[in-house]
N, CA and C atoms as an extended XYZ file, in Angstrom:
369
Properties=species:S:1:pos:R:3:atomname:S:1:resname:S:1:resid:I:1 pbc="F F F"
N        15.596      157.792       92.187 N   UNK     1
C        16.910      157.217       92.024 CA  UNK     1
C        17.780      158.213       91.261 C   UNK     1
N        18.839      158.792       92.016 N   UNK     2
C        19.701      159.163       91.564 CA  UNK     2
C        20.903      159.039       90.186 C   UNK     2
N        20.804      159.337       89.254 N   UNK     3
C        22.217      158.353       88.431 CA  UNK     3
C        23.503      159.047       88.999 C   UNK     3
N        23.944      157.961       88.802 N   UNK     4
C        25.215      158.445       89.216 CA  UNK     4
C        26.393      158.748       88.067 C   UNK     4
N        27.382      160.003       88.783 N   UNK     5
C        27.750      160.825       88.142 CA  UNK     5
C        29.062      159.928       87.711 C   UNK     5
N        29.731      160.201       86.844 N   UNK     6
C        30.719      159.826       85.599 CA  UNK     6
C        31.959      159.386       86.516 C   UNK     6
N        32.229      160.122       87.973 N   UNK     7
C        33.555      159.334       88.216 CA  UNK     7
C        32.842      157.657       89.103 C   UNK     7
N        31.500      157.907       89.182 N   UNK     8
C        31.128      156.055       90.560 CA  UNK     8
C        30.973      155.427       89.653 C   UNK     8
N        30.655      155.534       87.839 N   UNK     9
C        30.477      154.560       86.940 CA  UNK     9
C        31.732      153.280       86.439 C   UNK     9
N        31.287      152.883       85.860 N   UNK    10
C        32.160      151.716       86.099 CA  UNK    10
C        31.878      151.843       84.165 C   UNK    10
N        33.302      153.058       83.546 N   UNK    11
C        32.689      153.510       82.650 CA  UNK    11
C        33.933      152.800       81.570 C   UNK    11
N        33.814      152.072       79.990 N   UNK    12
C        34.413      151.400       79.364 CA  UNK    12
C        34.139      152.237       77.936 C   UNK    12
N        35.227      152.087       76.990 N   UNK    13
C        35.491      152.939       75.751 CA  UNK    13
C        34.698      152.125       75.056 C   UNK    13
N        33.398      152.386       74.620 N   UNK    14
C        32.337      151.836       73.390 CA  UNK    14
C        32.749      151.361       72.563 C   UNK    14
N        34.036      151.381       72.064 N   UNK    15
C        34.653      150.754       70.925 CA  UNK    15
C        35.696      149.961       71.035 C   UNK    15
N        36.641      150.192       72.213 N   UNK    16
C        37.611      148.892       72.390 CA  UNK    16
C        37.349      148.224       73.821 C   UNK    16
N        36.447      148.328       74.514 N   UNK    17
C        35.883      148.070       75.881 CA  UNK    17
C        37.011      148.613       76.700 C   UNK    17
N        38.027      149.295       76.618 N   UNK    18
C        39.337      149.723       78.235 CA  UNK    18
C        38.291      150.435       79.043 C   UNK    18
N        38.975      149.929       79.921 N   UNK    19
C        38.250      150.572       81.635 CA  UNK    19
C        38.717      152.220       81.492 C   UNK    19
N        37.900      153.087       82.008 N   UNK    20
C        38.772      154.127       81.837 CA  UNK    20
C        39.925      154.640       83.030 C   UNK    20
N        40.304      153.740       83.610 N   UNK    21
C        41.129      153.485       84.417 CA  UNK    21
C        42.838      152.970       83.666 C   UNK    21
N        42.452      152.777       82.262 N   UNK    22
C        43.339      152.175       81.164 CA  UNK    22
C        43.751      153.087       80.399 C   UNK    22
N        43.024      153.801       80.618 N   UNK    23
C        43.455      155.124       79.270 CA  UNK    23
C        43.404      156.709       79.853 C   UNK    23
N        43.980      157.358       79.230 N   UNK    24
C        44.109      158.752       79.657 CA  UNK    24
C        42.920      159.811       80.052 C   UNK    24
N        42.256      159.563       79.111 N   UNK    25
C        40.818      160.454       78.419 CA  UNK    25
C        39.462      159.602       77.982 C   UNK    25
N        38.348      159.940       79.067 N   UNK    26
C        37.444      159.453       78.262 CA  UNK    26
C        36.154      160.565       77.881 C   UNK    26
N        35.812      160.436       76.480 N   UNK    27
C        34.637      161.863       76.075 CA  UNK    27
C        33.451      160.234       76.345 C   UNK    27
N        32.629      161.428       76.708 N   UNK    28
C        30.897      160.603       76.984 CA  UNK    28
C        29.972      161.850       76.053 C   UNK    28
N        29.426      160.297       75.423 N   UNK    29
C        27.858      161.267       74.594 CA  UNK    29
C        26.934      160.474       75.440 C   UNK    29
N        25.812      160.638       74.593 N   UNK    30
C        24.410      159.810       75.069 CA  UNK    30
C        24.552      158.181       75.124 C   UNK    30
N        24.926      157.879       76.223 N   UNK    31
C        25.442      156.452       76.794 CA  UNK    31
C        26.150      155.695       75.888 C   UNK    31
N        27.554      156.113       75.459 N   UNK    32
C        28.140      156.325       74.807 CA  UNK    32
C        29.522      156.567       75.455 C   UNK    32
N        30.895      156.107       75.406 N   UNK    33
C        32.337      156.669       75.351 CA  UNK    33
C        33.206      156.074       74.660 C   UNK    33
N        34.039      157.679       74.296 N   UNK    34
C        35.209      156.975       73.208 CA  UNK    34
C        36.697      157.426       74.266 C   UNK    34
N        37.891      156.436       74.195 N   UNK    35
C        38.881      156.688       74.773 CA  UNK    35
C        39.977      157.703       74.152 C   UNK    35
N        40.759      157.969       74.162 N   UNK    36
C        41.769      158.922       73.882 CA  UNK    36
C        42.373      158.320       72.681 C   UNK    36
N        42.957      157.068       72.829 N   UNK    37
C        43.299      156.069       72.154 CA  UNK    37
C        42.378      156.165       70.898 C   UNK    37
N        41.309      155.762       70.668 N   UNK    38
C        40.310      155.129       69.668 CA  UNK    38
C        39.951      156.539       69.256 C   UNK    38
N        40.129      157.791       69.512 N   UNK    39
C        40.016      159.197       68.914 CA  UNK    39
C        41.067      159.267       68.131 C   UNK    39
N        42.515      158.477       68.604 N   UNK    40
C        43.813      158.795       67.928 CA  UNK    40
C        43.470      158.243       66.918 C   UNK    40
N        43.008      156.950       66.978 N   UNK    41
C        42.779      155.824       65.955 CA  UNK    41
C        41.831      156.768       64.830 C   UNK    41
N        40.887      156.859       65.253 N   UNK    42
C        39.814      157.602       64.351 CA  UNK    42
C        40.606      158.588       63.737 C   UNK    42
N        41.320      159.337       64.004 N   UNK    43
C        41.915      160.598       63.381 CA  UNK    43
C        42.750      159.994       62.419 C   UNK    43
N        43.525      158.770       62.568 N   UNK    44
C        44.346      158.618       61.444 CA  UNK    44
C        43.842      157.595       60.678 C   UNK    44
N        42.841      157.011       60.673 N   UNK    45
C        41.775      156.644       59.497 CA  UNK    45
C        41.396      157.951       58.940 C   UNK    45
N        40.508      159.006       59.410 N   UNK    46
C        40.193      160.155       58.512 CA  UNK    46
C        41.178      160.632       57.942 C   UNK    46
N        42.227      160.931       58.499 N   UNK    47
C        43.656      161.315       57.879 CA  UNK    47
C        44.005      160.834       56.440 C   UNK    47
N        44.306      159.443       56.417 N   UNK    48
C        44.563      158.578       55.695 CA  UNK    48
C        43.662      158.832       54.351 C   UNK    48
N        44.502      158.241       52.968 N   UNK    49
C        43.710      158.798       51.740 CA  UNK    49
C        42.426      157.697       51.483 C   UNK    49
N        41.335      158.072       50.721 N   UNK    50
C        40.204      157.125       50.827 CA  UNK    50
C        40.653      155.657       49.468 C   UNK    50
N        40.005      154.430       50.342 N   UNK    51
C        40.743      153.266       49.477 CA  UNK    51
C        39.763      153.421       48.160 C   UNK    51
N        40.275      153.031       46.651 N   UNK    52
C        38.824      153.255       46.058 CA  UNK    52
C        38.180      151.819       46.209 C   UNK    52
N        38.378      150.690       46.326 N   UNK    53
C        37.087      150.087       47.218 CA  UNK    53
C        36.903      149.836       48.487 C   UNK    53
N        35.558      150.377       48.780 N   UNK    54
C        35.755      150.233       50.440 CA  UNK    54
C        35.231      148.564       50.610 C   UNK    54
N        35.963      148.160       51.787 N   UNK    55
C        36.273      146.514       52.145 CA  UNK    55
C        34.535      145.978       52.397 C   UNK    55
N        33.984      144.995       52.152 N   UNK    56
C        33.036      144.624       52.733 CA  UNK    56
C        32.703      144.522       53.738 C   UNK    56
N        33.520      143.957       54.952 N   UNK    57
C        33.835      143.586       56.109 CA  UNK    57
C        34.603      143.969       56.693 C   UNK    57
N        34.708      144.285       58.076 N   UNK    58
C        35.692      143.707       58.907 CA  UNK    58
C        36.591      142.701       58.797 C   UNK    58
N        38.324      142.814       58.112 N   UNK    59
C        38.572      141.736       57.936 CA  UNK    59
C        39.157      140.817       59.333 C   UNK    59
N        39.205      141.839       60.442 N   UNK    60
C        40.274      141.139       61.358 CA  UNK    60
C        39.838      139.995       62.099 C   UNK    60
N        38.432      139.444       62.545 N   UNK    61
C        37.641      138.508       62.759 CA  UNK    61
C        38.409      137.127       61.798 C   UNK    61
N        38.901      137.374       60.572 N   UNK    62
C        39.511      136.167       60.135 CA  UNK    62
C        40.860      135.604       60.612 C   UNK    62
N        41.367      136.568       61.233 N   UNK    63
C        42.835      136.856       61.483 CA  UNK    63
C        42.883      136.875       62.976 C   UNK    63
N        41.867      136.785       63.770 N   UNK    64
C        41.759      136.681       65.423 CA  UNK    64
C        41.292      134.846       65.823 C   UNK    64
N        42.623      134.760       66.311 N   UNK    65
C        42.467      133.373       67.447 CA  UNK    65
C        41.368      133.111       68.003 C   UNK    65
N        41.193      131.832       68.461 N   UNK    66
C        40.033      131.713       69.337 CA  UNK    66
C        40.026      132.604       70.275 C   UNK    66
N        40.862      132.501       70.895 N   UNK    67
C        41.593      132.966       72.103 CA  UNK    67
C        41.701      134.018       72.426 C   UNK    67
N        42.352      134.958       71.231 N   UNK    68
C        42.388      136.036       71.597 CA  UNK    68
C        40.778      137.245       71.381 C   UNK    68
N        39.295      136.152       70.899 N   UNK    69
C        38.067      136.568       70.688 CA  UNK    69
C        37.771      136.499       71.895 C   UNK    69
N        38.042      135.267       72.690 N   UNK    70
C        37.224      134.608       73.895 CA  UNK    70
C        37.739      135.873       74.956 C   UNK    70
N        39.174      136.258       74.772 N   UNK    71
C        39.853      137.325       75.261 CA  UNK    71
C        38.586      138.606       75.759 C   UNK    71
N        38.495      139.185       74.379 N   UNK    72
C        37.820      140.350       73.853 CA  UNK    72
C        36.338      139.935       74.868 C   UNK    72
N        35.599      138.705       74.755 N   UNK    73
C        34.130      138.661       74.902 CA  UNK    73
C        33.832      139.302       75.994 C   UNK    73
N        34.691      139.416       77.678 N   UNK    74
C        34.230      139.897       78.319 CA  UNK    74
C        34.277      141.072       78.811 C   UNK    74
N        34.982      141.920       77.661 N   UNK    75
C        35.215      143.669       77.703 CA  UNK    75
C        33.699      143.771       76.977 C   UNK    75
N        33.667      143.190       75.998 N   UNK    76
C        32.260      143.518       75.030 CA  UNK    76
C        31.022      143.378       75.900 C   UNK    76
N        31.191      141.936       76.918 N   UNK    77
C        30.181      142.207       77.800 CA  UNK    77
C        29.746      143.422       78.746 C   UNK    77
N        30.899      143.849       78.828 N   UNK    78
C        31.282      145.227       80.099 CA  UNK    78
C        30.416      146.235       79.531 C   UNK    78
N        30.582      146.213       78.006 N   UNK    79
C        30.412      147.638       77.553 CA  UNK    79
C        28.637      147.686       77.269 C   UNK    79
N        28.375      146.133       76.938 N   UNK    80
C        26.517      145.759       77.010 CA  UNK    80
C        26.343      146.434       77.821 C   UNK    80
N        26.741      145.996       78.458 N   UNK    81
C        25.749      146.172       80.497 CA  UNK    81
C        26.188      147.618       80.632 C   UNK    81
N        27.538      148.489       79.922 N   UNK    82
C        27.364      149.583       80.473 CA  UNK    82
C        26.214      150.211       79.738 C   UNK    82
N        25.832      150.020       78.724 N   UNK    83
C        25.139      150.561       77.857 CA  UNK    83
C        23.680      150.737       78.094 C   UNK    83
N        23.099      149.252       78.291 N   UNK    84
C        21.797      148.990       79.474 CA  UNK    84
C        21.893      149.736       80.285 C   UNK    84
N        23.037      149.759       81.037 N   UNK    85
C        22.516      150.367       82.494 CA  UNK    85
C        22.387      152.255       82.150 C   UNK    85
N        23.300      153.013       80.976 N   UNK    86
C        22.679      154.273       80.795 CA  UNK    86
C        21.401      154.066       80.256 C   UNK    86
N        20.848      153.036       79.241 N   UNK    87
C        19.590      153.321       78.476 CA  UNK    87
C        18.536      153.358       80.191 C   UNK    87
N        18.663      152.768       80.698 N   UNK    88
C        18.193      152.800       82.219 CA  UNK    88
C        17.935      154.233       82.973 C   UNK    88
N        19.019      154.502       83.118 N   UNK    89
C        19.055      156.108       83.609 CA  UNK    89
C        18.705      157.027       82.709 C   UNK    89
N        18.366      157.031       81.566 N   UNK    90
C        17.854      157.826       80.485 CA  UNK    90
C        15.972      157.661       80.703 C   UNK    90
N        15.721      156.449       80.597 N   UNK    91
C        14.448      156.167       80.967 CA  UNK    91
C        13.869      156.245       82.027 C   UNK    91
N        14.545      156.397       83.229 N   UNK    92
C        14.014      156.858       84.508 CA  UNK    92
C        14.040      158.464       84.337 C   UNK    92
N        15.055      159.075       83.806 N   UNK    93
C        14.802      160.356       83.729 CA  UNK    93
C        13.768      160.775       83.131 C   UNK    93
N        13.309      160.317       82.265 N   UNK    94
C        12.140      160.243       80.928 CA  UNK    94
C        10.937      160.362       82.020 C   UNK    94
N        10.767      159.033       82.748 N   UNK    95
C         9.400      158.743       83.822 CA  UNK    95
C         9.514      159.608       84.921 C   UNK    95
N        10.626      160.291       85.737 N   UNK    96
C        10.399      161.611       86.703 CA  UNK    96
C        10.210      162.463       86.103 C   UNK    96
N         9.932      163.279       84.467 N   UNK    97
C         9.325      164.293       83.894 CA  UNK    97
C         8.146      163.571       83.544 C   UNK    97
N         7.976      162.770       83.630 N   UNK    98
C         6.321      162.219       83.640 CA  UNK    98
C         5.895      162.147       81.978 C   UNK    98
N         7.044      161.538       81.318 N   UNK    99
C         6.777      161.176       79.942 CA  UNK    99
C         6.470      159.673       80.284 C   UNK    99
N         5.153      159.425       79.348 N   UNK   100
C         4.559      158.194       79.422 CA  UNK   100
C         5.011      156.918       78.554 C   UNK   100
N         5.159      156.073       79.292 N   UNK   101
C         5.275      154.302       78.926 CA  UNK   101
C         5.129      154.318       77.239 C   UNK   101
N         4.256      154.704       76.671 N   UNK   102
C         3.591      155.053       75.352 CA  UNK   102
C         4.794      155.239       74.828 C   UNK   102
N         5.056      157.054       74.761 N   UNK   103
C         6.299      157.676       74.317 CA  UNK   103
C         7.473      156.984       74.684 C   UNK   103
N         7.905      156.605       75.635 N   UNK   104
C         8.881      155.718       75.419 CA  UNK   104
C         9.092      154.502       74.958 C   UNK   104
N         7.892      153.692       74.747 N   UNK   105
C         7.971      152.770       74.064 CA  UNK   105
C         8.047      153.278       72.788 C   UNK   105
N         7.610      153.796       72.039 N   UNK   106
C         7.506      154.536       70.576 CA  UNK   106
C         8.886      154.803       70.107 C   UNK   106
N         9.484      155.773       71.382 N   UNK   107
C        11.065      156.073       70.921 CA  UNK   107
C        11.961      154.991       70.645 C   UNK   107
N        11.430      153.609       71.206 N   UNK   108
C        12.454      152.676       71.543 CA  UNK   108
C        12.227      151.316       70.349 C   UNK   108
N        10.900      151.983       69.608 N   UNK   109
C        10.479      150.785       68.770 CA  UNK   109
C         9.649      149.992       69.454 C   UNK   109
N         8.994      149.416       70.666 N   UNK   110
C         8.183      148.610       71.061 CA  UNK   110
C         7.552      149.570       71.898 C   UNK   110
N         6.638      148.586       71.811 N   UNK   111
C         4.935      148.669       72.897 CA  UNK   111
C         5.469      149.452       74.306 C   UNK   111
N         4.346      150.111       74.718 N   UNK   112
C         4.287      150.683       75.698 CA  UNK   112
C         4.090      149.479       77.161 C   UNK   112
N         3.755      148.197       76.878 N   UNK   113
C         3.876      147.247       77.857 CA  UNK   113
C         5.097      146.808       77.744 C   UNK   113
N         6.025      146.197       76.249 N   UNK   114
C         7.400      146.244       76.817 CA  UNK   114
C         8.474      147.200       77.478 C   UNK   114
N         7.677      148.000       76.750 N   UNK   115
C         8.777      149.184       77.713 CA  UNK   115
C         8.622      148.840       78.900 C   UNK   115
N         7.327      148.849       79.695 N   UNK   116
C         7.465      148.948       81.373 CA  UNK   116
C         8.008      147.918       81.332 C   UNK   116
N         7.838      146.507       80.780 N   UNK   117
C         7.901      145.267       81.522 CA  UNK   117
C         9.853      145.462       81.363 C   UNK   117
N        10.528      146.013       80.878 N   UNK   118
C        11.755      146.125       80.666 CA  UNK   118
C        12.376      147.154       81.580 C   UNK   118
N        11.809      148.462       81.884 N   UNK   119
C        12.416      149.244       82.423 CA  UNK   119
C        11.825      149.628       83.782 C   UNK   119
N        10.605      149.546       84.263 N   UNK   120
C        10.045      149.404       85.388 CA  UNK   120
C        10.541      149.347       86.070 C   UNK   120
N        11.031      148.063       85.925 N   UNK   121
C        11.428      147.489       87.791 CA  UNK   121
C        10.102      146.780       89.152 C   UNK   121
N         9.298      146.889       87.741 N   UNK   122
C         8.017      146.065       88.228 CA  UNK   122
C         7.868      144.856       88.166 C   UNK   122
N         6.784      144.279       88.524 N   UNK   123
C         6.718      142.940       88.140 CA  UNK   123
C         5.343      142.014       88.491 C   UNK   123
């Protein structure tokens, strides 16, 4: 099985879920993307002088509508499933160099039977 390459993905910014069909620029790490946008963002947080206490939380969760969460839930879903589906293509690449169930279970924190029973495609 082939993975497929970065323009047939159905690829979403890891941090604000936009399609990258929404935004200008998207950088990809290891199943992983940040948009153009959320780089701008990042730059002017680092920019910005450091608070001397840093916040506990996230405060904006207090300050977000039902509505506008229920909004958000199914970009966040987008970005799960995009995420699964690279840890997927990472692990098939892993099993055509003929690294074993073992080692990838190890890397991943569980057993070498969850691994297959998860990434297989067996059953």
């Amino acid at each position: 099985m082939a993975a497929p390459s970065l323009n047939e993905e159905k690829i979403h910014c890891s941090f604000c879920a936009k399609s990258k069909t929404d935004v200008d620029k998207v950088v990809a790490g290891p199943g992983v993307y940040i948009c153009n946008e959320c780089v701008g963002l990042c730059n002017a947080v680092l920019a910005a002088p450091a608070e001397p206490e840093p916040v506990a939380e996230i405060p904006w969760p207090d300050r977000t509508s039902d509505e506008q969460i229920l909004e958000l839930l199914p970009r966040i879903a987008a970005v799960s499933a995009q995420v699964e589906a690279s840890l997927q293509v990472w692990v098939d690449r892993l099993r055509d160099r003929g690294v074993t169930w073992a080692r990838i279970g190890a890397a991943l924190g569980m057993t070498r039977q969850s691994a297959w029973e998860r990434f297989s495609g067996e059953e």
